[in-house]
């Protein structure tokens, strides 16, 4: 499986699974004074492979490095900016999980509560049973609940050229959960692992039930305002991306097909909701993941629970999943990194940091049919 931004993309997981399975296989030494040249070279290679543009920032003991390659607008030729704001897709999941862990620390919810306690009757039908699924199993994708973005109708409206007719459609979380309930579970709760955006649609609903506020309001109050993440927002149904920003592009077809490229920048992100609707920039993403791993957002016990990972796919032995947080091993220089990836129409985002939160990288590609993310991450953390 190639390391690329995938359209199945409220997910974002396939990119990281492939990253750990295929990209970190050649031996290399840790970067010795080469700065970020390997990172820049890998960004340039992604553009050479077909991605319109790449933009990112890294933070380490030496300060902040800003890197770009390619264009942010295919029509005007305007370059990408390291300060671009962009849709971050499934990185949203880490924010939602952090809020629920904060609520547990406050004694307002227990992650081992059954989903049925907070959302009675919602997870029901075709073998789904909310009384047998815990909130924790939502957050680490061991619930077995069907992934609503795999529903043929939602997939057609979101990831094919039908998107152009449905890009401004509004979805409510109850609506997408109901779609998932029309399908059988993927497995019995707790017996396996499978990435499901429905889990986080439900997690957002639980945040609202516990607090009386939307998940968006809780993220703003508890994380965005606390860390001064000025470029980070929860757009709701707003189809625009704030400036400064680049355009986002998709073929709305399998990436190997020779078909027209579409500008998909404007879209109503409510189809992603708590699973992937947020907007941010590289500086804010680095600040968030660094603060999280350094214990600035969660008490020690809750951070420990967040980092308790389970195996994922058989072809990705170096990737394990915690509570809205991925652990990625297998880098050629032996380092382990933590974070998440996110894909949504025309936008692929990666936010990763070392376990001590002192070396972070966040970057975005504005096309979803080509370009490898693995070498960019390998270049930054291993200089290879």
XYZ file of C-alpha atoms in Angstrom:
384
model
C 0.000 0.000 0.000
C 1.519 3.322 -1.037
C 1.894 6.158 1.426
C -0.439 8.761 -0.001
C -3.360 10.943 0.846
C -6.400 8.794 0.343
C -9.863 9.999 -0.541
C -11.487 7.580 1.810
C -10.292 10.316 3.777
C -12.289 11.362 6.747
C -10.254 8.395 7.906
C -6.659 9.318 7.258
C -5.493 6.051 8.784
C -4.489 4.213 5.633
C -1.763 6.746 5.033
C -0.094 6.151 8.380
C -0.637 2.400 8.268
C 1.183 2.322 4.976
C 3.794 4.723 6.278
C 4.868 2.381 9.047
C 4.520 -0.728 6.918
C 6.451 0.384 3.861
C 8.308 3.635 4.186
C 10.648 3.024 7.123
C 12.531 0.032 5.865
C 15.944 1.274 4.716
C 18.646 1.771 7.363
C 19.701 5.320 8.156
C 21.402 7.305 10.861
C 19.810 10.072 12.864
C 20.211 13.528 11.364
C 23.666 14.892 12.238
C 23.723 18.594 11.537
C 21.892 18.416 8.223
C 18.996 20.455 9.553
C 15.807 19.930 7.600
C 17.285 19.369 4.166
C 15.973 15.814 3.995
C 12.486 17.027 4.921
C 12.552 19.649 2.169
C 13.859 17.117 -0.343
C 10.997 14.745 0.486
C 8.459 17.569 0.118
C 9.900 18.357 -3.314
C 9.667 14.661 -4.241
C 5.975 14.601 -3.283
C 5.344 17.511 -5.652
C 7.368 15.815 -8.382
C 5.107 12.778 -7.914
C 2.022 14.882 -8.664
C 0.831 16.616 -5.502
C 0.122 20.301 -6.261
C 1.801 21.548 -3.086
C 3.103 20.744 0.377
C 3.339 23.085 3.367
C 4.567 22.412 6.877
C 6.507 23.398 9.940
C 8.783 21.573 12.354
C 9.696 22.528 15.922
C 12.718 21.196 17.791
C 15.402 22.364 20.181
C 16.790 24.679 17.507
C 13.531 26.539 16.886
C 10.921 26.498 14.136
C 11.588 25.474 10.534
C 9.105 26.292 7.768
C 9.034 24.346 4.531
C 6.955 24.501 1.358
C 7.007 23.087 -2.135
C 4.746 23.425 -5.146
C 1.673 25.553 -5.624
C -1.348 26.477 -3.572
C -3.373 27.534 -6.609
C -3.062 25.625 -9.872
C -4.645 28.440 -11.880
C -2.626 31.395 -10.640
C 0.528 29.476 -9.781
C 0.651 31.075 -6.330
C 2.966 29.061 -4.079
C 1.949 27.312 -0.895
C 2.656 29.130 2.356
C 3.984 27.593 5.554
C 1.253 29.603 7.288
C -1.610 28.083 5.274
C -4.760 27.061 7.091
C -6.259 23.798 5.873
C -8.764 21.083 6.698
C -7.111 18.615 9.088
C -9.548 15.694 8.783
C -9.073 13.001 11.391
C -6.645 14.963 13.538
C -9.982 16.206 14.908
C -10.257 12.855 16.666
C -7.343 13.633 18.979
C -9.073 16.839 20.082
C -12.357 15.022 20.776
C -10.625 12.227 22.689
C -8.710 14.801 24.767
C -11.980 16.460 25.811
C -13.488 13.133 26.895
C -10.366 12.274 28.896
C -10.544 15.684 30.584
C -14.175 14.993 31.465
C -13.167 11.640 32.948
C -10.492 13.365 35.045
C -13.230 15.671 36.334
C -15.391 12.677 37.314
C -18.128 13.567 34.856
C -17.826 10.475 32.684
C -16.055 7.127 32.879
C -14.574 5.801 29.662
C -15.714 2.338 30.697
C -19.327 3.517 30.768
C -21.481 1.783 28.174
C -22.485 3.995 25.269
C -26.098 3.155 26.115
C -25.790 5.069 29.403
C -25.236 8.351 27.559
C -27.032 7.713 24.270
C -29.908 5.360 25.049
C -31.318 3.611 22.009
C -28.905 5.260 19.567
C -26.566 2.320 18.935
C -29.132 -0.312 18.096
C -30.108 -2.501 15.176
C -28.578 -5.111 12.871
C -26.506 -6.511 15.723
C -25.315 -3.191 17.166
C -25.868 -2.916 20.921
C -24.768 0.179 22.813
C -25.034 -1.615 26.151
C -22.108 -3.842 25.138
C -19.838 -1.070 23.834
C -17.818 1.242 26.082
C -16.870 4.857 25.429
C -13.228 3.686 25.457
C -13.967 1.261 22.618
C -15.289 4.159 20.569
C -12.073 6.093 21.077
C -9.702 3.242 20.190
C -11.838 1.794 17.366
C -12.480 -1.584 18.973
C -16.268 -1.100 19.058
C -17.004 -2.965 15.835
C -19.502 -0.266 14.825
C -19.873 0.095 11.064
C -18.033 3.030 9.484
C -20.636 5.368 7.995
C -18.267 6.727 5.328
C -18.171 3.189 3.898
C -21.911 3.364 3.257
C -22.312 3.317 -0.561
C -24.594 6.359 -0.679
C -22.404 8.554 1.543
C -19.264 7.352 -0.241
C -20.772 8.222 -3.632
C -21.792 11.717 -2.514
C -18.467 12.360 -0.790
C -15.753 10.733 -2.893
C -16.954 10.547 -6.510
C -17.885 13.303 -8.953
C -21.311 13.351 -7.284
C -19.496 15.377 -4.601
C -19.787 18.363 -6.934
C -23.585 18.194 -6.576
C -23.578 17.435 -2.848
C -20.647 19.484 -1.524
C -22.962 21.830 0.412
C -25.189 19.117 1.945
C -25.620 19.283 5.717
C -25.374 16.148 7.863
C -26.333 15.808 11.509
C -24.427 13.332 13.706
C -27.646 11.464 14.460
C -28.147 11.087 10.714
C -24.766 9.485 9.991
C -25.065 7.200 13.026
C -28.466 6.057 11.755
C -26.838 5.261 8.410
C -24.250 3.108 10.191
C -26.985 1.275 12.092
C -28.435 0.063 8.787
C -25.348 -2.121 8.392
C -24.117 -5.064 10.439
C -21.227 -4.541 12.885
C -17.742 -5.287 11.638
C -17.094 -7.585 14.652
C -18.168 -8.159 18.239
C -17.113 -5.313 20.559
C -13.597 -5.673 21.901
C -12.616 -8.619 19.707
C -10.777 -6.773 16.934
C -9.838 -3.349 15.591
C -11.307 -1.403 12.666
C -11.235 2.328 11.970
C -14.737 3.790 12.051
C -15.715 7.436 11.786
C -19.023 6.515 13.409
C -17.141 6.021 16.678
C -16.253 9.709 16.788
C -19.643 10.912 15.618
C -20.897 9.130 18.751
C -18.056 10.508 20.875
C -19.039 14.045 19.892
C -22.641 13.297 20.832
C -21.505 11.995 24.234
C -19.523 15.169 24.896
C -22.706 17.153 24.290
C -24.775 14.864 26.516
C -22.266 15.078 29.382
C -21.634 18.832 29.231
C -24.736 20.318 27.643
C -22.447 21.986 25.094
C -21.445 20.978 21.602
C -18.159 19.151 21.107
C -17.026 22.212 19.145
C -17.645 24.567 22.073
C -15.852 22.225 24.463
C -12.809 21.972 22.169
C -12.702 25.744 21.854
C -12.935 26.333 25.606
C -10.693 23.498 26.771
C -7.996 23.365 24.088
C -8.062 26.153 21.492
C -8.403 29.039 23.945
C -6.100 27.413 26.491
C -3.250 26.976 23.984
C -3.956 30.151 21.978
C -4.465 28.182 18.761
C -5.453 31.230 16.755
C -5.546 29.430 13.387
C -7.669 26.517 14.612
C -11.427 26.477 14.141
C -14.486 24.265 14.017
C -16.390 25.420 10.943
C -19.722 23.692 11.538
C -21.477 24.018 8.168
C -19.345 26.891 6.839
C -17.936 25.704 3.473
C -14.990 28.111 3.346
C -11.413 27.909 4.646
C -10.122 31.105 6.311
C -7.182 33.001 4.818
C -4.321 32.508 4.469
C -5.029 29.250 2.687
C -4.457 27.351 -0.527
C -6.888 25.547 -2.797
C -7.604 21.832 -2.321
C -7.750 19.437 -5.270
C -9.130 15.981 -5.987
C -9.630 13.700 -8.962
C -12.785 12.364 -7.257
C -11.773 8.996 -8.677
C -9.174 6.283 -7.998
C -5.779 8.010 -8.017
C -4.347 6.003 -10.912
C -7.034 7.141 -13.341
C -6.311 9.843 -15.903
C -9.299 12.067 -15.131
C -9.815 15.811 -14.569
C -8.632 17.434 -11.359
C -11.363 19.276 -9.447
C -11.119 22.182 -7.025
C -12.837 20.826 -3.902
C -11.824 23.591 -1.488
C -15.359 24.633 -0.672
C -17.456 22.000 1.076
C -19.821 21.703 4.004
C -17.687 19.690 6.455
C -20.608 18.534 8.588
C -20.349 15.147 6.871
C -17.094 14.787 8.839
C -18.272 16.392 12.091
C -16.476 15.195 15.218
C -14.646 12.643 13.078
C -12.836 15.185 10.937
C -14.237 18.688 10.382
C -11.593 20.931 11.975
C -9.355 23.525 10.295
C -5.893 24.489 11.550
C -2.344 25.293 10.456
C 1.014 23.615 10.990
C 2.109 25.854 13.864
C -1.068 25.186 15.847
C -0.933 21.445 15.186
C 2.636 21.280 16.464
C 1.688 23.305 19.540
C -1.264 21.010 20.251
C 0.522 17.663 19.961
C 3.563 18.927 21.837
C 1.390 20.206 24.701
C -0.604 16.979 24.771
C 2.413 14.660 24.971
C 4.120 16.915 27.535
C 1.150 16.555 29.882
C -0.140 20.114 29.510
C -3.717 19.080 28.664
C -4.295 15.882 30.638
C -3.410 14.575 34.100
C -0.797 11.811 34.188
C -3.344 8.993 34.528
C -5.489 10.158 31.616
C -2.469 10.651 29.362
C -1.351 7.136 30.266
C -4.757 5.815 29.239
C -4.640 7.771 25.986
C -1.276 6.198 25.169
C -2.413 2.630 25.949
C -2.488 1.312 22.399
C -3.972 -1.709 20.666
C -2.772 -3.416 17.463
C -4.291 -2.230 14.212
C -4.022 -3.918 10.834
C -1.892 -7.014 10.216
C 0.034 -5.241 7.452
C 0.972 -2.371 9.775
C 2.797 -3.971 12.703
C 4.547 -0.716 13.571
C 1.295 1.204 14.016
C -0.790 0.915 17.178
C -3.779 3.017 18.211
C -4.598 4.550 21.580
C -7.462 6.894 22.388
C -7.516 9.201 19.371
C -3.733 8.948 19.223
C -1.458 6.776 17.082
C 1.929 5.384 18.036
C 4.200 4.946 15.035
C 7.387 2.922 15.347
C 9.636 1.557 12.615
C 11.565 4.683 11.700
C 14.960 3.760 10.298
C 16.777 5.582 13.108
C 14.776 3.760 15.789
C 12.637 6.679 16.952
C 8.966 6.393 17.905
C 6.519 9.159 17.163
C 2.971 9.905 18.263
C 0.183 11.765 16.510
C -2.463 11.304 13.864
C -3.106 11.660 10.156
C -6.171 13.090 8.492
C -7.641 13.064 5.037
C -10.640 14.921 3.703
C -11.441 15.960 0.144
C -8.296 17.384 -1.439
C -6.421 17.692 1.853
C -4.049 15.313 3.632
C -2.595 16.342 6.984
C -0.027 14.787 9.312
C 0.732 15.862 12.878
C 3.420 13.921 14.757
C 5.762 14.452 17.680
C 8.271 12.571 19.784
C 7.028 11.121 23.056
C 8.547 13.973 25.036
C 6.783 16.486 22.763
C 10.034 18.305 21.997
C 10.341 17.542 18.283
C 7.179 17.999 16.240
C 6.238 18.044 12.575
C 2.974 19.040 10.901
C 2.389 19.292 7.176
C -0.361 19.275 4.589
C -0.665 18.207 0.968
C -3.395 19.834 -1.121
C -4.103 16.940 -3.479
C -5.373 13.445 -2.745
C -4.075 11.278 -5.584
C -0.263 11.194 -5.309
C 2.763 11.935 -3.166
C 4.256 10.005 -0.277
C 4.088 11.216 3.324
C 6.408 8.591 4.782
C 9.638 10.032 3.380
C 8.763 13.500 4.718
C 8.374 12.126 8.231
C 11.450 9.929 7.848
C 13.412 12.909 6.569
C 12.466 15.092 9.510
C 13.094 12.629 12.304
C 15.949 10.604 10.851
C 17.472 12.883 8.224
C 17.159 10.107 5.638
